[in-house]
CSV table of C-alpha atoms in Angstrom, one decimal:
chain,number,residue,atom,x,y,z
A,114,MET,CA,31.9,12.4,2.7
A,115,ARG,CA,33.4,10.1,5.5
A,116,PHE,CA,32.1,7.1,6.9
A,117,ASP,CA,34.2,6.9,10.2
A,118,ASN,CA,31.0,5.7,12.3
A,119,HIS,CA,30.0,3.1,9.5
A,120,ILE,CA,26.3,4.0,9.9
A,121,VAL,CA,24.0,6.0,7.5
A,122,LEU,CA,20.5,6.5,9.0
A,123,ALA,CA,17.7,6.1,6.5
A,124,LEU,CA,14.6,8.1,7.3
A,125,ASP,CA,12.0,6.6,4.7
A,126,ASP,CA,8.5,7.1,6.2
A,127,LEU,CA,8.5,9.8,9.1
A,128,ALA,CA,6.9,13.2,8.8
A,129,GLY,CA,9.6,16.1,8.7
A,130,ASP,CA,9.5,17.0,12.6
A,131,GLY,CA,10.0,13.4,13.5
A,132,ALA,CA,12.4,12.9,11.0
A,133,VAL,CA,14.7,15.9,12.4
A,134,GLU,CA,14.0,14.7,15.8
A,135,VAL,CA,15.5,11.2,15.3
A,136,ALA,CA,18.2,12.5,13.5
A,137,ARG,CA,19.2,14.8,16.4
A,138,GLN,CA,18.9,11.8,18.9
A,139,LEU,CA,21.3,9.8,17.0
A,140,ALA,CA,23.7,12.4,15.1
A,141,HIS,CA,26.7,11.5,17.5
A,142,GLY,CA,26.8,8.0,16.0
A,143,LEU,CA,26.0,8.8,12.3
A,144,ASP,CA,28.0,9.7,9.1
A,145,ALA,CA,25.1,10.8,7.2
A,146,ILE,CA,21.4,10.6,6.8
A,147,LYS,CA,19.7,9.2,3.7
A,148,VAL,CA,16.3,10.5,2.6
A,149,GLY,CA,14.1,9.3,-0.1
A,150,TYR,CA,11.0,10.3,-2.1
A,151,PRO,CA,8.5,9.4,0.4
A,152,LEU,CA,9.8,12.1,2.8
A,153,VAL,CA,10.8,14.7,0.3
A,154,LEU,CA,7.4,14.5,-1.6
A,155,THR,CA,5.7,14.9,1.7
A,156,GLU,CA,7.8,17.6,3.1
A,157,GLY,CA,9.4,19.2,0.0
A,158,LEU,CA,13.1,19.5,-0.5
A,159,ALA,CA,13.3,22.0,2.4
A,160,VAL,CA,13.6,18.9,4.5
A,161,VAL,CA,17.0,18.3,3.1
A,162,ASP,CA,18.2,21.6,4.2
A,163,ARG,CA,16.8,21.1,7.7
A,164,LEU,CA,18.4,17.7,8.1
A,165,SER,CA,21.8,18.8,6.7
A,166,ARG,CA,22.3,20.7,9.6
A,167,VAL,CA,22.2,17.6,11.8
A,168,ALA,CA,24.5,15.4,9.6
A,169,PRO,CA,25.5,15.1,5.8
A,170,VAL,CA,22.4,14.1,3.8
A,171,ILE,CA,22.4,11.9,1.0
A,172,CYS,CA,19.3,12.1,-1.1
A,173,ASP,CA,18.2,8.4,-2.3
A,174,PHE,CA,16.3,9.6,-5.3
A,175,LYS,CA,17.4,6.3,-7.4
A,176,VAL,CA,17.7,8.8,-10.4
A,177,ALA,CA,17.1,6.8,-13.5
A,178,ASP,CA,16.1,9.1,-16.2
A,179,ILE,CA,17.7,10.3,-19.6
A,180,PRO,CA,21.0,12.0,-19.0
A,181,ALA,CA,19.5,15.6,-19.0
A,182,VAL,CA,16.8,14.9,-16.8
A,183,SER,CA,19.0,12.9,-14.4
A,184,ALA,CA,21.4,16.1,-14.3
A,185,MET,CA,18.4,18.3,-13.5
A,186,ILE,CA,17.3,16.2,-10.4
A,187,VAL,CA,20.8,15.8,-9.2
A,188,GLN,CA,21.3,19.5,-9.2
A,189,ARG,CA,18.1,20.1,-7.4
A,190,ALA,CA,19.0,17.9,-4.6
A,191,VAL,CA,22.5,19.4,-4.3
A,192,ARG,CA,21.3,22.9,-4.3
A,193,ALA,CA,18.9,22.0,-1.8
A,194,GLY,CA,21.9,21.1,0.5
A,195,ALA,CA,22.5,17.4,-0.3
A,196,SER,CA,26.1,16.1,0.4
A,197,GLY,CA,25.3,12.9,-1.7
A,198,VAL,CA,23.0,11.6,-4.3
A,199,ILE,CA,22.0,7.9,-5.2
A,200,VAL,CA,21.4,7.3,-8.8
A,201,HIS,CA,20.6,3.8,-10.5
A,202,GLY,CA,23.3,2.1,-12.5
A,203,PHE,CA,21.2,0.3,-15.1
A,204,VAL,CA,20.2,3.5,-17.0
A,205,GLY,CA,23.7,3.3,-18.5
A,206,HIS,CA,27.0,4.9,-18.6
A,207,ASP,CA,25.9,8.6,-20.0
A,208,SER,CA,23.1,9.0,-17.4
A,209,VAL,CA,25.4,7.8,-14.5
A,210,ALA,CA,28.4,10.1,-15.8
A,211,GLU,CA,25.9,13.2,-16.3
A,212,ALA,CA,24.4,12.9,-12.9
A,213,VAL,CA,27.7,12.4,-11.1
A,214,ALA,CA,28.9,15.5,-12.9
A,215,ALA,CA,25.8,17.4,-12.1
A,216,ALA,CA,26.5,16.8,-8.4
A,217,GLU,CA,29.1,19.6,-8.6
A,218,GLY,CA,31.8,18.3,-6.1
A,219,MET,CA,29.2,16.2,-3.9
A,220,ASP,CA,29.1,12.6,-4.0
A,221,GLY,CA,27.2,10.6,-6.6
A,222,PHE,CA,26.5,6.9,-5.7
A,223,ALA,CA,25.3,4.1,-8.1
A,224,VAL,CA,22.9,1.5,-7.2
A,225,THR,CA,24.3,-1.6,-8.8
A,226,GLU,CA,22.3,-4.2,-6.7
A,227,MET,CA,19.2,-4.3,-4.7
A,228,SER,CA,17.7,-6.6,-1.9
A,229,HIS,CA,14.1,-7.3,-2.9
A,230,PRO,CA,13.3,-10.5,-5.0
A,231,GLY,CA,12.6,-8.7,-8.2
A,232,ALA,CA,16.2,-7.5,-8.1
A,233,LEU,CA,17.0,-11.1,-9.7
A,234,ASP,CA,14.7,-10.4,-12.8
A,235,TYR,CA,17.0,-8.0,-14.7
A,236,LEU,CA,19.6,-6.4,-12.3
A,237,GLN,CA,21.4,-9.2,-10.7
A,238,ASP,CA,23.3,-10.5,-13.5
A,239,ARG,CA,24.7,-7.1,-14.6
A,240,SER,CA,25.7,-5.9,-11.2
A,241,GLU,CA,29.5,-6.4,-11.6
A,242,GLU,CA,29.4,-4.7,-15.0
A,243,MET,CA,27.5,-1.7,-13.4
A,244,ALA,CA,30.0,-1.3,-10.7
A,245,ALA,CA,32.9,-1.1,-13.0
A,246,MET,CA,30.9,1.4,-15.3
A,247,ALA,CA,30.3,3.5,-12.1
A,248,ARG,CA,33.8,3.7,-11.4
A,249,GLU,CA,34.5,4.8,-14.8
A,250,ALA,CA,31.7,7.3,-14.6
A,251,GLY,CA,33.4,9.0,-11.6
A,252,ALA,CA,30.8,7.9,-8.9
A,253,ALA,CA,32.1,8.0,-5.3
A,254,GLY,CA,30.6,4.9,-4.2
A,255,ILE,CA,28.0,2.1,-5.0
A,256,ILE,CA,25.3,0.6,-2.9
A,257,ALA,CA,25.2,-3.0,-2.3
A,258,PRO,CA,22.9,-5.2,-0.1
A,259,ALA,CA,24.1,-6.0,3.5
A,260,THR,CA,21.4,-9.0,3.0
A,261,ARG,CA,24.1,-10.4,0.6
A,262,PRO,CA,27.4,-10.0,2.3
A,263,GLU,CA,29.3,-12.1,-0.2
A,264,ARG,CA,28.2,-9.7,-3.0
A,265,VAL,CA,29.6,-6.9,-0.9
A,266,SER,CA,32.9,-8.6,-1.0
A,267,ALA,CA,32.6,-9.5,-4.7
A,268,LEU,CA,31.8,-5.8,-5.5
A,269,ARG,CA,34.7,-4.5,-3.3
A,270,GLY,CA,37.1,-6.4,-5.5
A,271,ILE,CA,35.7,-4.6,-8.6
A,272,VAL,CA,35.4,-1.2,-7.3
A,273,GLY,CA,38.8,-1.1,-5.5
A,274,THR,CA,39.8,0.7,-2.0
A,275,ASP,CA,39.2,4.1,-3.1
A,276,MET,CA,35.3,3.7,-3.7
A,277,VAL,CA,32.5,3.8,-0.9
A,278,ILE,CA,30.3,0.9,-0.6
A,279,LEU,CA,27.1,1.7,1.3
A,280,SER,CA,25.0,-1.3,2.3
A,281,PRO,CA,21.1,-1.2,3.1
A,282,GLY,CA,19.1,-4.3,4.4
A,283,VAL,CA,20.5,-4.4,7.8
A,284,GLY,CA,18.1,-4.9,10.7
A,285,THR,CA,14.6,-5.3,9.8
A,286,GLN,CA,15.5,-6.9,6.4
A,287,GLY,CA,17.8,-9.4,8.1
A,288,GLY,CA,21.5,-8.3,7.5
A,289,SER,CA,24.0,-7.8,10.2
A,290,ALA,CA,26.1,-4.5,10.5
A,291,GLY,CA,29.3,-6.4,11.8
A,292,THR,CA,29.2,-9.1,9.0
A,293,THR,CA,28.4,-6.2,6.4
A,294,ILE,CA,31.3,-4.0,7.4
A,295,ARG,CA,33.8,-7.0,7.8
A,296,ALA,CA,32.6,-8.2,4.2
A,297,GLY,CA,33.9,-4.7,2.9
A,298,ALA,CA,31.1,-2.1,3.3
A,299,ASN,CA,32.2,1.4,4.4
A,300,ALA,CA,28.8,2.0,6.0
A,301,VAL,CA,25.5,0.3,6.7
A,302,ILE,CA,22.3,1.8,5.9
A,303,VAL,CA,19.9,1.4,8.7
A,304,GLY,CA,16.2,2.7,8.8
A,305,ARG,CA,13.3,1.3,10.6
A,306,SER,CA,15.4,-0.9,13.3
A,307,LEU,CA,16.8,2.6,14.7
A,308,TYR,CA,13.7,5.0,14.2
A,309,ARG,CA,11.1,2.6,15.1
A,310,SER,CA,13.1,1.4,18.2
A,311,PRO,CA,11.5,2.3,21.5
A,312,ASP,CA,15.1,3.6,22.5
A,313,PRO,CA,16.6,4.6,19.3
A,314,PRO,CA,20.2,5.6,21.0
A,315,ALA,CA,20.3,2.1,22.5
A,316,ALA,CA,19.6,0.6,19.3
A,317,LEU,CA,22.1,2.6,17.6
A,318,GLN,CA,24.9,1.5,20.5
A,319,ALA,CA,23.9,-1.9,19.7
A,320,LEU,CA,24.7,-1.6,16.1
A,321,LEU,CA,28.1,0.2,16.9
A,322,ASP,CA,28.9,-2.6,19.5
A,323,ASP,CA,27.9,-5.3,16.8
A,324,MET,CA,30.6,-3.6,14.4
A,325,MET,CA,33.1,-3.6,17.0
A,326,ALA,CA,32.7,-7.4,17.8
B,51,MET,CA,-7.0,7.5,-19.2
B,52,ARG,CA,-8.1,7.8,-22.9
B,53,PHE,CA,-5.7,8.9,-25.7
B,54,ASP,CA,-8.1,10.3,-28.1
B,55,ASN,CA,-6.0,13.1,-29.3
B,56,HIS,CA,-2.8,11.0,-29.3
B,57,ILE,CA,-0.7,13.8,-27.4
B,58,VAL,CA,0.7,14.0,-24.0
B,59,LEU,CA,2.5,17.1,-23.2
B,60,ALA,CA,5.8,16.8,-21.2
B,61,LEU,CA,6.7,19.7,-18.8
B,62,ASP,CA,10.1,19.2,-17.9
B,63,ASP,CA,12.0,22.2,-16.9
B,64,LEU,CA,9.5,25.0,-16.9
B,65,ALA,CA,8.7,27.0,-13.4
B,66,GLY,CA,5.0,26.3,-12.1
B,67,ASP,CA,3.3,29.3,-13.5
B,68,GLY,CA,4.9,28.8,-17.0
B,69,ALA,CA,3.7,25.1,-16.9
B,70,VAL,CA,0.1,25.8,-16.1
B,71,GLU,CA,0.1,28.6,-18.8
B,72,VAL,CA,1.3,26.5,-21.5
B,73,ALA,CA,-0.9,23.6,-20.4
B,74,ARG,CA,-4.1,25.8,-20.6
B,75,GLN,CA,-2.9,27.1,-24.1
B,76,LEU,CA,-2.7,23.5,-25.4
B,77,ALA,CA,-5.4,21.8,-23.4
B,78,HIS,CA,-7.9,21.4,-26.3
B,79,GLY,CA,-5.3,19.0,-28.1
B,80,LEU,CA,-4.0,17.2,-25.2
B,81,ASP,CA,-4.8,13.9,-23.5
B,82,ALA,CA,-2.5,14.2,-20.4
B,83,ILE,CA,0.2,16.3,-19.1
B,84,LYS,CA,3.4,14.5,-17.8
B,85,VAL,CA,5.4,16.0,-15.1
B,86,GLY,CA,8.7,14.7,-13.9
B,87,TYR,CA,10.8,15.5,-10.8
B,88,PRO,CA,12.6,18.4,-11.9
B,89,LEU,CA,9.1,20.4,-12.0
B,90,VAL,CA,8.0,18.7,-8.8
B,91,LEU,CA,11.0,19.1,-6.8
B,92,THR,CA,11.1,22.9,-7.6
B,93,GLU,CA,7.4,23.5,-7.1
B,94,GLY,CA,6.2,20.7,-4.6
B,95,LEU,CA,3.6,18.0,-5.3
B,96,ALA,CA,1.0,21.0,-5.4
B,97,VAL,CA,1.8,21.4,-8.9
B,98,VAL,CA,0.2,18.2,-9.8
B,99,ASP,CA,-3.2,19.3,-8.5
B,100,ARG,CA,-2.9,22.7,-10.1
B,101,LEU,CA,-2.1,21.0,-13.5
B,102,SER,CA,-4.8,18.2,-13.1
B,103,ARG,CA,-7.3,21.0,-13.3
B,104,VAL,CA,-6.2,21.4,-16.9
B,105,ALA,CA,-5.7,18.0,-18.2
B,106,PRO,CA,-5.1,14.4,-16.5
B,107,VAL,CA,-1.6,14.3,-15.2
B,108,ILE,CA,0.9,11.6,-15.4
B,109,CYS,CA,3.6,11.7,-12.6
B,110,ASP,CA,6.9,10.6,-14.6
B,111,PHE,CA,8.7,9.6,-11.5
B,112,LYS,CA,10.4,6.5,-13.2
B,113,VAL,CA,10.0,4.8,-9.8
B,114,ALA,CA,12.6,2.4,-9.2
B,115,ASP,CA,12.6,1.4,-5.5
B,116,ILE,CA,12.1,-1.8,-3.4
B,117,PRO,CA,8.3,-2.6,-3.5
B,118,ALA,CA,7.5,-1.0,-0.1
B,119,VAL,CA,9.0,2.4,-1.1
B,120,SER,CA,8.0,2.2,-4.6
B,121,ALA,CA,4.2,1.9,-3.3
B,122,MET,CA,4.8,4.9,-1.0
B,123,ILE,CA,6.1,7.2,-3.7
B,124,VAL,CA,3.1,6.1,-6.0
B,125,GLN,CA,0.6,6.8,-3.2
B,126,ARG,CA,2.1,10.3,-2.8
B,127,ALA,CA,1.3,11.0,-6.6
B,128,VAL,CA,-2.2,9.7,-6.8
B,129,ARG,CA,-3.1,11.5,-3.6
B,130,ALA,CA,-1.6,14.6,-5.1
B,131,GLY,CA,-4.2,14.2,-8.1
B,132,ALA,CA,-2.1,12.2,-10.5
B,133,SER,CA,-4.3,10.0,-12.9
B,134,GLY,CA,-1.1,8.1,-13.8
B,135,VAL,CA,2.3,7.2,-12.8
B,136,ILE,CA,5.3,5.9,-14.7
B,137,VAL,CA,7.5,3.1,-13.0
B,138,HIS,CA,10.6,1.3,-14.1
B,139,GLY,CA,10.2,-2.1,-15.3
B,140,PHE,CA,13.9,-3.0,-14.6
B,141,VAL,CA,13.2,-3.3,-10.9
B,142,GLY,CA,11.4,-6.5,-11.3
B,143,HIS,CA,7.9,-7.8,-11.4
B,144,ASP,CA,7.3,-7.3,-7.4
B,145,SER,CA,8.0,-3.7,-7.5
B,146,VAL,CA,6.1,-3.2,-10.5
B,147,ALA,CA,3.3,-5.0,-9.2
B,148,GLU,CA,3.2,-3.3,-5.9
B,149,ALA,CA,3.6,0.3,-7.5
B,150,VAL,CA,0.7,-0.6,-10.0
B,151,ALA,CA,-1.6,-1.8,-7.0
B,152,ALA,CA,-0.7,1.4,-5.0
B,153,ALA,CA,-2.0,3.5,-7.8
B,154,GLU,CA,-5.3,2.7,-6.6
B,155,GLY,CA,-7.3,2.5,-9.7
B,156,MET,CA,-5.2,5.3,-11.4
B,157,ASP,CA,-2.8,4.1,-14.3
B,158,GLY,CA,0.8,2.5,-13.9
B,159,PHE,CA,2.8,2.7,-16.8
B,160,ALA,CA,6.1,0.7,-16.8
B,161,VAL,CA,9.2,2.0,-18.8
B,162,THR,CA,10.7,-0.8,-20.8
B,163,GLU,CA,13.0,1.0,-23.1
B,164,MET,CA,14.6,4.3,-23.3
B,165,SER,CA,16.1,6.5,-26.0
B,166,HIS,CA,19.2,7.7,-24.9
B,167,PRO,CA,22.6,5.8,-25.7
B,168,GLY,CA,23.1,4.2,-22.3
B,169,ALA,CA,19.8,2.5,-22.7
B,170,LEU,CA,21.8,0.1,-24.8
B,171,ASP,CA,23.9,-1.0,-21.9
B,172,TYR,CA,21.6,-3.0,-19.9
B,173,LEU,CA,17.9,-2.1,-20.8
B,174,GLN,CA,17.5,-2.6,-24.3
B,175,ASP,CA,18.2,-6.5,-24.5
B,176,ARG,CA,15.5,-7.1,-21.5
B,177,SER,CA,12.9,-4.8,-23.0
B,178,GLU,CA,10.5,-7.4,-24.6
B,179,GLU,CA,10.6,-9.5,-21.3
B,180,MET,CA,9.8,-6.3,-19.1
B,181,ALA,CA,7.0,-5.5,-21.4
B,182,ALA,CA,5.6,-9.1,-20.9
B,183,MET,CA,6.1,-8.8,-17.0
B,184,ALA,CA,4.3,-5.2,-17.0
B,185,ARG,CA,1.4,-6.9,-18.6
B,186,GLU,CA,1.3,-9.5,-16.0
B,187,ALA,CA,1.8,-6.9,-13.2
B,188,GLY,CA,-1.5,-5.0,-14.3
B,189,ALA,CA,0.2,-2.1,-15.8
B,190,ALA,CA,-2.1,0.1,-18.0
B,191,GLY,CA,0.5,0.7,-20.5
B,192,ILE,CA,4.2,1.0,-21.3
B,193,ILE,CA,6.7,3.5,-22.4
B,194,ALA,CA,8.6,3.0,-25.7
B,195,PRO,CA,10.7,5.5,-27.6
B,196,ALA,CA,9.4,7.3,-30.6
B,197,THR,CA,13.1,7.5,-31.9
B,198,ARG,CA,12.7,3.8,-32.8
B,199,PRO,CA,9.1,3.2,-34.2
B,200,GLU,CA,10.0,-0.4,-35.1
B,201,ARG,CA,10.5,-1.1,-31.5
B,202,VAL,CA,7.0,0.5,-30.8
B,203,SER,CA,5.6,-1.9,-33.3
B,204,ALA,CA,7.7,-5.0,-31.7
B,205,LEU,CA,6.4,-4.0,-28.3
B,206,ARG,CA,2.7,-3.5,-29.4
B,207,GLY,CA,2.9,-7.3,-30.6
B,208,ILE,CA,4.1,-8.3,-26.8
B,209,VAL,CA,1.4,-6.3,-24.9
B,210,GLY,CA,-1.5,-6.6,-27.3
B,211,THR,CA,-4.3,-4.3,-28.0
B,212,ASP,CA,-5.7,-3.5,-24.6
B,213,MET,CA,-2.6,-2.0,-23.2
B,214,VAL,CA,-1.5,1.7,-24.0
B,215,ILE,CA,1.8,2.6,-25.3
B,216,LEU,CA,3.3,6.0,-24.8
B,217,SER,CA,6.3,7.3,-26.6
B,218,PRO,CA,8.6,10.0,-25.8
B,219,GLY,CA,11.2,11.2,-28.2
B,220,VAL,CA,9.1,13.2,-30.8
B,221,GLY,CA,10.5,16.7,-32.0
B,222,THR,CA,13.7,17.7,-30.5
B,223,GLN,CA,14.8,14.3,-30.1
B,224,GLY,CA,13.9,13.4,-33.9
B,225,GLY,CA,11.1,11.1,-33.7
B,226,SER,CA,8.1,11.7,-35.9
B,227,ALA,CA,4.3,11.8,-34.3
B,228,GLY,CA,2.7,10.2,-37.4
B,229,THR,CA,5.1,7.4,-37.8
B,230,THR,CA,5.0,6.5,-34.2
B,231,ILE,CA,1.4,6.5,-34.0
B,232,ARG,CA,1.1,4.4,-37.2
B,233,ALA,CA,3.7,2.2,-35.6
B,234,GLY,CA,1.3,1.4,-32.9
B,235,ALA,CA,1.6,4.0,-30.1
B,236,ASN,CA,-1.5,5.3,-28.5
B,237,ALA,CA,0.1,8.8,-27.9
B,238,VAL,CA,3.4,10.6,-28.3
B,239,ILE,CA,5.0,12.4,-25.4
B,240,VAL,CA,6.1,15.9,-26.7
B,241,GLY,CA,7.8,18.5,-24.5
B,242,ARG,CA,10.3,21.1,-25.8
B,243,SER,CA,9.3,21.2,-29.3
B,244,LEU,CA,5.8,22.3,-27.8
B,245,TYR,CA,6.6,24.5,-25.0
B,246,ARG,CA,9.7,26.1,-26.4
B,247,SER,CA,7.9,27.0,-29.6
B,248,PRO,CA,7.3,30.7,-30.3
B,249,ASP,CA,3.6,29.7,-31.0
B,250,PRO,CA,2.7,26.5,-29.0
B,251,PRO,CA,-0.7,26.2,-30.4
B,252,ALA,CA,0.5,26.3,-34.0
B,253,ALA,CA,3.2,23.6,-33.2
B,254,LEU,CA,0.6,21.4,-31.5
B,255,GLN,CA,-1.6,21.9,-34.8
B,256,ALA,CA,1.4,21.0,-36.8
B,257,LEU,CA,1.6,17.6,-34.6
B,258,LEU,CA,-2.0,16.9,-35.2
B,259,ASP,CA,-1.9,17.4,-38.7
B,260,ASP,CA,1.4,15.1,-39.0
B,261,MET,CA,-0.8,12.4,-37.3
B,262,MET,CA,-3.8,12.8,-39.7
B,263,ALA,CA,-1.3,12.6,-42.7
C-alpha cells in the first residue's frame, strides 16, 4: 500500500450505504479506508469488497488471538478484499508473525500503542519492544497515536524508514494532521471529523492544507 | 450464566450448519457454546442467534479496542443473541468497564492470560493485575488456560468465589478437564477434541467422566 495522500478514512459507526457514499465523496484524497468490527458485524464482510472498489481497505480487526485463530481471521479479511489488516502486538511474536504471514502478501499492521487512558495500564510501557517485535515479525507497519506526536517520533526511530506508521486520533480526539505527519507518521487515520462533517470534502481539504502548511 | 456441566463447546473453524449440528448432538452436556470470529465472519452474526437456540452463546471476540468501539462490538454481539462476550484485559480498565457495561446484563469475561508461547512476551507478567482489574470493572469472569492449572488456582485466589473462571486448552492443546476443574475453573472450553471426534457424544462423556474422577 502507498500513503501518498497521508490520509486513511476510518468508517466506524456508519451503515453500509452511508459508508460507501462518504468513501466515494472523499476517494480523490484518500490512501485507504479503515473498517472495523462495528461496520463488519452489521453489514458482513461483503462491505469490505464494496469499499475496496473505492479505495484499498484496511480491516481494523485488532486481531488478538492464539496464532492459529489470528491467522484464520486475517485470511478471511484478505479473501474478502482487504489490502491490509491490523493486529495487536501485545499477544506476542508468534501471533503477530502468523497473522502477518496469513495476510498472503497484503499488509499486516501491528498496534503498539493506543490513545485511550486505559492504554497506560499495561500497553504503554511495552510499546517500543512491541514495535521492534513487529518489525522482526514482518509487519508492514505499526499504529501509533496522533494524540502523542512525540511517541510517533520515538517509534519511527525504532521501526526505521521502511515501515509505515499510521496514526489515529486526529480531529475529534484532538491530534493535528500536520504535526503528526511532521513527527514521522506516513498517514493519519481520520473518522468522525470527516464523515460527520456537514461538508466532508471541505473537511478533507482542510486536513490536506494542514499537512502542507 | 450457569456452568453446572463444567463444559463450554468451542466452535472455531466449522461452517454454520456443521456448527449447529455438533452443538445439537452435545447440547445435553454443555453449559454454553463459544463462537469466535472465524465462524462469525464466514456466517455472519446470524449464526449466534441460530446457536443460541441450542445453548447460551459466548462470543469470543477478544474485544480489544478503545472504550467506545469496544462497547459497539459488545452491543452487536448481545443484540445478536449472545449471553456472554469475551474481551481482553490488556487494553485497560476503561475499555473493559465500558465493554462490560455495554453487555446490558449479559456476561462480560476478561482474558487475563493465554496459552500460546507468545503470551509470555507481554501478557503473563500482568495477568494477576488484570484479573483484579476485571473484578473491579464488573466482569462476570475471566479466561485462564487449562494448560497451566497452577495459574487457574492462583487467579482463583485473586478473583474470589463469585467470579467465573473459564479455561481453554483442554484436549488437543494438552490440558486435562478434571485437573482444571479441581484447580478452580468453573468450566473448561473444549473445541477440536469434541467436534473433530469421530463420536462427539462419546468424547463428551469421556470429559464428563474425567471431571467426576
